[in-house]
mmCIF file of C-alpha atoms and ligand atoms in Angstrom:
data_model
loop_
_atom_site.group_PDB
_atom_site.id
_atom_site.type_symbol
_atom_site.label_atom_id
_atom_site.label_comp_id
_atom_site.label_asym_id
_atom_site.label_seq_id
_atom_site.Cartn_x
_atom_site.Cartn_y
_atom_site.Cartn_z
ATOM 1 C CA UNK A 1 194.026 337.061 192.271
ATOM 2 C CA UNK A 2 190.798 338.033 190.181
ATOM 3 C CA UNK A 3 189.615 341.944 190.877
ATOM 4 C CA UNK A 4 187.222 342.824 191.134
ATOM 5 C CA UNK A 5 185.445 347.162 191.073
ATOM 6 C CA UNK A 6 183.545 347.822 194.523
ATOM 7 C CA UNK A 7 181.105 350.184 192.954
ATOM 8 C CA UNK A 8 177.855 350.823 190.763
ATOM 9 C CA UNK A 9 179.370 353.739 189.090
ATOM 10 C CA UNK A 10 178.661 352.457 185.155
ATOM 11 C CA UNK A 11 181.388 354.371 183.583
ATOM 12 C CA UNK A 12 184.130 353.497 186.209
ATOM 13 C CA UNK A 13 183.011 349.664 185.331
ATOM 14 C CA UNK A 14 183.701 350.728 181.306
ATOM 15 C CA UNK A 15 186.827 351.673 182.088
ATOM 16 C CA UNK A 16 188.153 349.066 184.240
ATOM 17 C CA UNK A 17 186.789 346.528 181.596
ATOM 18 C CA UNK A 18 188.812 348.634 178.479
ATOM 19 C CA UNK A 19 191.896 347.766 180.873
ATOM 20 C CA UNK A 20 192.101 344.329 180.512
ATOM 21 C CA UNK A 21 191.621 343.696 184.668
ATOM 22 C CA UNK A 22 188.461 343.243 185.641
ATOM 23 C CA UNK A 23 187.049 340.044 186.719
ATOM 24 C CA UNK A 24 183.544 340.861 188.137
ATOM 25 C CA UNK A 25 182.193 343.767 189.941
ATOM 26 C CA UNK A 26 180.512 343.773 193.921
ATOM 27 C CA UNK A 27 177.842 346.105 194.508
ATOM 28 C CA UNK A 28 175.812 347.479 197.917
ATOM 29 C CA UNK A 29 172.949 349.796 199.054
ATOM 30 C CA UNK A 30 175.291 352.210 199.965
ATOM 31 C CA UNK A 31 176.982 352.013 196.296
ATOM 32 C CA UNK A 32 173.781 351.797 194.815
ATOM 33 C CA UNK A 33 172.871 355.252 196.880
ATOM 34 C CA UNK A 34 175.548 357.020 195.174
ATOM 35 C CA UNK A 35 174.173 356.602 191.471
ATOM 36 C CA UNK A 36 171.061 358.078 190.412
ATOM 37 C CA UNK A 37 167.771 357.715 188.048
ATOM 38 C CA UNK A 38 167.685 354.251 187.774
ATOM 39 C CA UNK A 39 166.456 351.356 189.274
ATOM 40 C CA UNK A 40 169.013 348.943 191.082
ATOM 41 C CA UNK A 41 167.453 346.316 188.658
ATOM 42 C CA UNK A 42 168.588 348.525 185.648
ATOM 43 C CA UNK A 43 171.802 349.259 187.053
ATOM 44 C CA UNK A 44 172.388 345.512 187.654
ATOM 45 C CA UNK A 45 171.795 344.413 184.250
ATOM 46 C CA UNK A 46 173.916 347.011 182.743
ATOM 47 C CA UNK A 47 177.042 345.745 184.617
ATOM 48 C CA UNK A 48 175.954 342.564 183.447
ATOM 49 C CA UNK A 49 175.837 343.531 179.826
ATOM 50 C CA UNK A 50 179.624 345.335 180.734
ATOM 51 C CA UNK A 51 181.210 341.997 182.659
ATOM 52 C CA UNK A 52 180.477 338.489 182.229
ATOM 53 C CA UNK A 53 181.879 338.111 185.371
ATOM 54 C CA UNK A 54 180.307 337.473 188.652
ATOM 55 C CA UNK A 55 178.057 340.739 189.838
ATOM 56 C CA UNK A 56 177.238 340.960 193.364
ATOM 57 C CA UNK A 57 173.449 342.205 194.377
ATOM 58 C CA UNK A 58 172.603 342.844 197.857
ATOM 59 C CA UNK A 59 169.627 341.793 199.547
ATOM 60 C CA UNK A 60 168.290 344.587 202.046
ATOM 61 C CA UNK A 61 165.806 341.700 203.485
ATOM 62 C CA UNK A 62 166.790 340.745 206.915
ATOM 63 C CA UNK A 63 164.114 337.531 207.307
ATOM 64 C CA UNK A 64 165.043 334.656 204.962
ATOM 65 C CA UNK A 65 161.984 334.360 203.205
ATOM 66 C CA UNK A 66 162.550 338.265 202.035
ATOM 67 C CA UNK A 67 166.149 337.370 201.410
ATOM 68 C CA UNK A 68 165.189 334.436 199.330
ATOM 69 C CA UNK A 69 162.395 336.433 197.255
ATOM 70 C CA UNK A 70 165.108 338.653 196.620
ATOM 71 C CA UNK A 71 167.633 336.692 195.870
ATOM 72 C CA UNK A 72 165.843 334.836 193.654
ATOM 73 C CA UNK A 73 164.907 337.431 192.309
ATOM 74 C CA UNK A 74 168.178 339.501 191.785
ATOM 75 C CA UNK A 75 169.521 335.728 190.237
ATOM 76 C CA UNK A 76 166.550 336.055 187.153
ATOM 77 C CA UNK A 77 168.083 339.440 185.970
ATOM 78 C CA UNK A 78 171.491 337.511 184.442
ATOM 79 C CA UNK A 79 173.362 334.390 184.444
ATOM 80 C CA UNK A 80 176.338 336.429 185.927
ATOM 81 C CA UNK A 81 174.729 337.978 188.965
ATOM 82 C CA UNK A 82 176.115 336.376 192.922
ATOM 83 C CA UNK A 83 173.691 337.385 195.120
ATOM 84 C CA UNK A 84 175.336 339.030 198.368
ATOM 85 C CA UNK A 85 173.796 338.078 202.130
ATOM 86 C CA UNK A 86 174.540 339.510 205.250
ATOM 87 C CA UNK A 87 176.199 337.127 208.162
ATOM 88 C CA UNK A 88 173.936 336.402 210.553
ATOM 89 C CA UNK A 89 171.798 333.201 210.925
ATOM 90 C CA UNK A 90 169.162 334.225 208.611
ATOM 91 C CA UNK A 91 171.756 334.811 205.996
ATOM 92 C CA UNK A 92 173.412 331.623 206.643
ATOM 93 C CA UNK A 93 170.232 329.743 205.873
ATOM 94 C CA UNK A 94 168.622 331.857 202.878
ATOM 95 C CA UNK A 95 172.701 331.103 201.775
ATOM 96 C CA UNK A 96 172.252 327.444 202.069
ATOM 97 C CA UNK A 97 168.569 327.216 200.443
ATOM 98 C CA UNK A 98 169.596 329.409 197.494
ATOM 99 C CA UNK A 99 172.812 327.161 197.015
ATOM 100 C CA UNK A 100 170.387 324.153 197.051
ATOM 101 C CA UNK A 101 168.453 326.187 194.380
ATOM 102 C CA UNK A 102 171.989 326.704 192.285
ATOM 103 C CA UNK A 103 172.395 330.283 192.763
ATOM 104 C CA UNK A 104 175.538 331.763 193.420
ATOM 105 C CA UNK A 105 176.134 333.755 197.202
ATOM 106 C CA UNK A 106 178.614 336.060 198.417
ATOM 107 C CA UNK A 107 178.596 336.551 202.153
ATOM 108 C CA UNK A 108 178.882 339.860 203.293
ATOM 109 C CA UNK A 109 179.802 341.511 206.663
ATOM 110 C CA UNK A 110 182.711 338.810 207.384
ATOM 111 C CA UNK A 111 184.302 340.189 210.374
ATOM 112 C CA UNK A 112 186.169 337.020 211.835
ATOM 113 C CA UNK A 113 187.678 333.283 209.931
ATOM 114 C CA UNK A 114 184.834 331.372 211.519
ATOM 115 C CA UNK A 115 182.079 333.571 210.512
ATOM 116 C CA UNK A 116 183.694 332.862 207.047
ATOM 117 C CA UNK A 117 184.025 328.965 207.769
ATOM 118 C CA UNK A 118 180.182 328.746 208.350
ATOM 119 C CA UNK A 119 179.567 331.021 205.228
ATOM 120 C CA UNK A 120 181.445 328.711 203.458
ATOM 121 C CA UNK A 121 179.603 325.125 205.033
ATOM 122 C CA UNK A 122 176.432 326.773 204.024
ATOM 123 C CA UNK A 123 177.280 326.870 200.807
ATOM 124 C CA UNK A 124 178.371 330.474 199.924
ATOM 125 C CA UNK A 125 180.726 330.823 196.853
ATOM 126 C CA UNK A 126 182.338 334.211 198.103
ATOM 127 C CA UNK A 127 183.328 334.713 201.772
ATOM 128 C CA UNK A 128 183.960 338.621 201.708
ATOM 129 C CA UNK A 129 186.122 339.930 204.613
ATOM 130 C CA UNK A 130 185.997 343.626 205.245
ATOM 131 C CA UNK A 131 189.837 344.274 205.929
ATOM 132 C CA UNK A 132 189.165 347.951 205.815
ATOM 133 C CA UNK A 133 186.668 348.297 208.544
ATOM 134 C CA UNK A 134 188.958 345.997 211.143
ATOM 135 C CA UNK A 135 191.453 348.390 210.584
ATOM 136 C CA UNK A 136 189.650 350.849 211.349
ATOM 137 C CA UNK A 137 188.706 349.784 214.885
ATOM 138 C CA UNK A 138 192.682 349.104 215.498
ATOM 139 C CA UNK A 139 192.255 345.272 214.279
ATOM 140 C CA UNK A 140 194.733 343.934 211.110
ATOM 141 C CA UNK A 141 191.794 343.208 208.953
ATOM 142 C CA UNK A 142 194.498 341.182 206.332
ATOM 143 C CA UNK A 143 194.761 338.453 209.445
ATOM 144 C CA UNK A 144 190.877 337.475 208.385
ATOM 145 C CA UNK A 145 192.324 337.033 205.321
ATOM 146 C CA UNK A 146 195.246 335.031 206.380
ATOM 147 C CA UNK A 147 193.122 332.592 208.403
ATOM 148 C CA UNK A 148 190.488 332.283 206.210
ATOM 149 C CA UNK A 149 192.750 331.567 202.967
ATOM 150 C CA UNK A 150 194.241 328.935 205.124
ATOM 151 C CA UNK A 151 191.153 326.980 206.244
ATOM 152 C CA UNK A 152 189.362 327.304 202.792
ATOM 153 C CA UNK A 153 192.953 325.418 201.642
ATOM 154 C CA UNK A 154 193.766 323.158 204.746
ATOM 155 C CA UNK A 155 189.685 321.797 204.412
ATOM 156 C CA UNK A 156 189.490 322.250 200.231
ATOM 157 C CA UNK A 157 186.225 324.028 200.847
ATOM 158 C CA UNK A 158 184.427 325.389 197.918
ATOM 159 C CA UNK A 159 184.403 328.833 198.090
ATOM 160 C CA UNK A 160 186.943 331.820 197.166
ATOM 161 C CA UNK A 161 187.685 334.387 200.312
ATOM 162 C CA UNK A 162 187.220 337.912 198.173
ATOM 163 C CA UNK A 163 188.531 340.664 200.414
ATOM 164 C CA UNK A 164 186.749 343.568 200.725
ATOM 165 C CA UNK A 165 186.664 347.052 201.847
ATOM 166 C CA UNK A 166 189.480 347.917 200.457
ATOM 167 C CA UNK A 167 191.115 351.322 201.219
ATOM 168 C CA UNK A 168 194.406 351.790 199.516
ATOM 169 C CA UNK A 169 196.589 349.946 197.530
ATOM 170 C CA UNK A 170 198.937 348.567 200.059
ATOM 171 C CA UNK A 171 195.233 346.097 200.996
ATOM 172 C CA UNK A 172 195.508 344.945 196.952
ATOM 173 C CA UNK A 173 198.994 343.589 197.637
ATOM 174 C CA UNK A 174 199.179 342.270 200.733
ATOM 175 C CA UNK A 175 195.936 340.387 199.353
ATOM 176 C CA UNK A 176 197.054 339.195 196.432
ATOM 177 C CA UNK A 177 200.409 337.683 198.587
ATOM 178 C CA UNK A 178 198.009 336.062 201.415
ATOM 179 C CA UNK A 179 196.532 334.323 198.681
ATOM 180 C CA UNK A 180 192.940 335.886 198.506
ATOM 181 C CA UNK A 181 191.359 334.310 195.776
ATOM 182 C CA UNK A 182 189.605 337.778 194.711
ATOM 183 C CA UNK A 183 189.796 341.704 196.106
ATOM 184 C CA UNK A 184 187.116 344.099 195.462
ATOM 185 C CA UNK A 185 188.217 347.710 194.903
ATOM 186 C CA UNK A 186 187.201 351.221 194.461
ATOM 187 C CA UNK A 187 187.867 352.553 190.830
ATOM 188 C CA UNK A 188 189.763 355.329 193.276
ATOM 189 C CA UNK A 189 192.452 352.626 194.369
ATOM 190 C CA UNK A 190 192.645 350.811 190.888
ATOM 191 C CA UNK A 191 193.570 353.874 189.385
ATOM 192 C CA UNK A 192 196.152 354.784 192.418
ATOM 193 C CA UNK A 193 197.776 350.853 191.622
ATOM 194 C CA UNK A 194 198.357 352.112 188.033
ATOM 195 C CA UNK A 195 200.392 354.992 188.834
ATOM 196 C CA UNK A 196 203.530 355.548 190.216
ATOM 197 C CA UNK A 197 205.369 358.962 190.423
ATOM 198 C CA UNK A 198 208.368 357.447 188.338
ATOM 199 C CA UNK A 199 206.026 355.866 186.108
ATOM 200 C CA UNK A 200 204.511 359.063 185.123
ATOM 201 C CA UNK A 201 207.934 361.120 185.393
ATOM 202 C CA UNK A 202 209.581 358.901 183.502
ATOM 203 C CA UNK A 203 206.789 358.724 180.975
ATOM 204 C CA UNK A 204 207.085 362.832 180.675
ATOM 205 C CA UNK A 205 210.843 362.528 180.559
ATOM 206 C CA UNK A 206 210.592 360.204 177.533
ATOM 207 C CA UNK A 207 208.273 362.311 175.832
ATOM 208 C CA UNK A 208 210.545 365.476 176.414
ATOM 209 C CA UNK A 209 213.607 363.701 174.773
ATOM 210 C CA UNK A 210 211.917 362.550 172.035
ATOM 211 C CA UNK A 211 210.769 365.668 170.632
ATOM 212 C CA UNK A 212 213.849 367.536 171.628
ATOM 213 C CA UNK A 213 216.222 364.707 168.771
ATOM 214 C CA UNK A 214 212.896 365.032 166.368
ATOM 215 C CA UNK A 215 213.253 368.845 166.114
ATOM 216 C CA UNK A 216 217.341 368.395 166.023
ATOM 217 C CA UNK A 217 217.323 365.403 163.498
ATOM 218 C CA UNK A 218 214.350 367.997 161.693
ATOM 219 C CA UNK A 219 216.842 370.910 161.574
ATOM 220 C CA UNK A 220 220.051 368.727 160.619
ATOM 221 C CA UNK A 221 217.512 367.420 157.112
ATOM 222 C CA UNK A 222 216.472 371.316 156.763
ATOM 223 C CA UNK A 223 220.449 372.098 156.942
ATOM 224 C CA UNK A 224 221.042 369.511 154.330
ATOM 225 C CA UNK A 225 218.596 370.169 152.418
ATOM 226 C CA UNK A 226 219.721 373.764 151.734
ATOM 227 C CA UNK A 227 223.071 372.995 151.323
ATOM 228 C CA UNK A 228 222.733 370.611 148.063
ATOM 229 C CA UNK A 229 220.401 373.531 147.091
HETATM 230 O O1 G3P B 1 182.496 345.419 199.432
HETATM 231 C C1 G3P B 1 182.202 345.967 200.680
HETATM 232 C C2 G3P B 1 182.709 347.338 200.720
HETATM 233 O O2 G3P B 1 181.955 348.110 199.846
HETATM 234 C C3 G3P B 1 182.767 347.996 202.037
HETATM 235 O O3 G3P B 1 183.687 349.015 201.901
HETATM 236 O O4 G3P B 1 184.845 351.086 202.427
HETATM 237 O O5 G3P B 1 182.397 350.830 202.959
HETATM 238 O O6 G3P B 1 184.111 349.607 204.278
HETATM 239 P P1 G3P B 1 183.760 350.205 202.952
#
């Protein structure tokens, strides 16, 4: 399963990349919103210059000509950049004109498998799921997931179901076993999948016993030392 970071946060995206584990980065308005002093152009292109991997931009447009201006738009700033519609039926056709065009969609807002079955016969290349938000109205958002990973397989379709809104770790694994072909996370949650309170414990514990034999094998060469002296 590719990951990728659910944020616009530069220097979370730096780190992530030193790691070794990303594979791309999604980004919203409401991400966006949290950063400050720049443009979301400027932002963009600096994740692209930090990832070659795919970079989601969101179009705010709700008519499809406005999606498509931006879109098109968003798709001139770097070869890497997906650009992210809303479901609805405008989104499904600015999704299927820009596909004609060759650019790269990820649809957003994916509540249910068949909104992500007609995301995907439009021609999206990312069918994002928000697993967090079901769950938060009582619904198991990873059964969107389940569904969807098995009609994208059952039909071959051409697109990769990337789960999203992600809340806690437990969403990265059960993703990665249904078989989602990407999950989007906050740097928060990537950092909470490193740790483990063993990990670090053990990690201490380690650390402890090492420099308690260094200072014993010291004092044993000291003691020997002043012996042959
Ligand atoms: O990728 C979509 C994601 O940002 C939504 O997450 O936590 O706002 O539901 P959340």
């Amino acid at each position: 399963m590719k990951i990728f970071l659910d944020t616009a946060d530069i220097e979370e995206i730096r780190i992530a990349a030193r790691w070794g584990v990303l594979d791309g980065v999604t980004t919203n308005p409401s991400l966006f919103a949290k950063t400050s002093g720049k443009t979301y152009d400027e932002v963009l292109v600096e994740i692209c210059g930090i990832t070659s991997g795919p970079v989601s931009a969101e179009v705010v447009a709700e008519d499809v000509e406005g999606m498509l201006t931006e879109g098109r738009h968003f798709a001139k700033l770097a070869p890497n950049i997906v650009v992210k519609v809303p479901m609805s039926e405008e989104g499904l056709e600015a999704i299927y004109r820009l596909a004609e065009e060759g650019i790269k969609t990820n649809c957003t807002l994916i509540f249910t498998a068949n909104q992500g079955l007609l995301a995907a016969k439009a021609g999206a290349s990312l069918l994002s799921p928000f697993v967090g938000r079901l769950d938060d109205i009582n619904q198991d958002g990873m059964d969107v997931i389940r569904e969807l990973v098995g009609i994208v397989e059952m039909h071959d379709l051409d697109s990769e179901v990337l789960a999203a809104s992600i809340r806690h770790p437990r969403h990265m694994t059960e993703a990665a076993l249904l078989g989602a072909h990407v999950a989007t996370t906050p740097f928060k949650v990537l950092q909470m999948m490193v740790h483990h309170p063993l990990t670090d414990k053990g990690i201490k514990t380690f650390r402890e016993d090492w420099e308690k034999a260094r200072q014993a094998a010291d004092s044993n060469a000291k003691a020997a030392a002043n012996r042959h002296n």
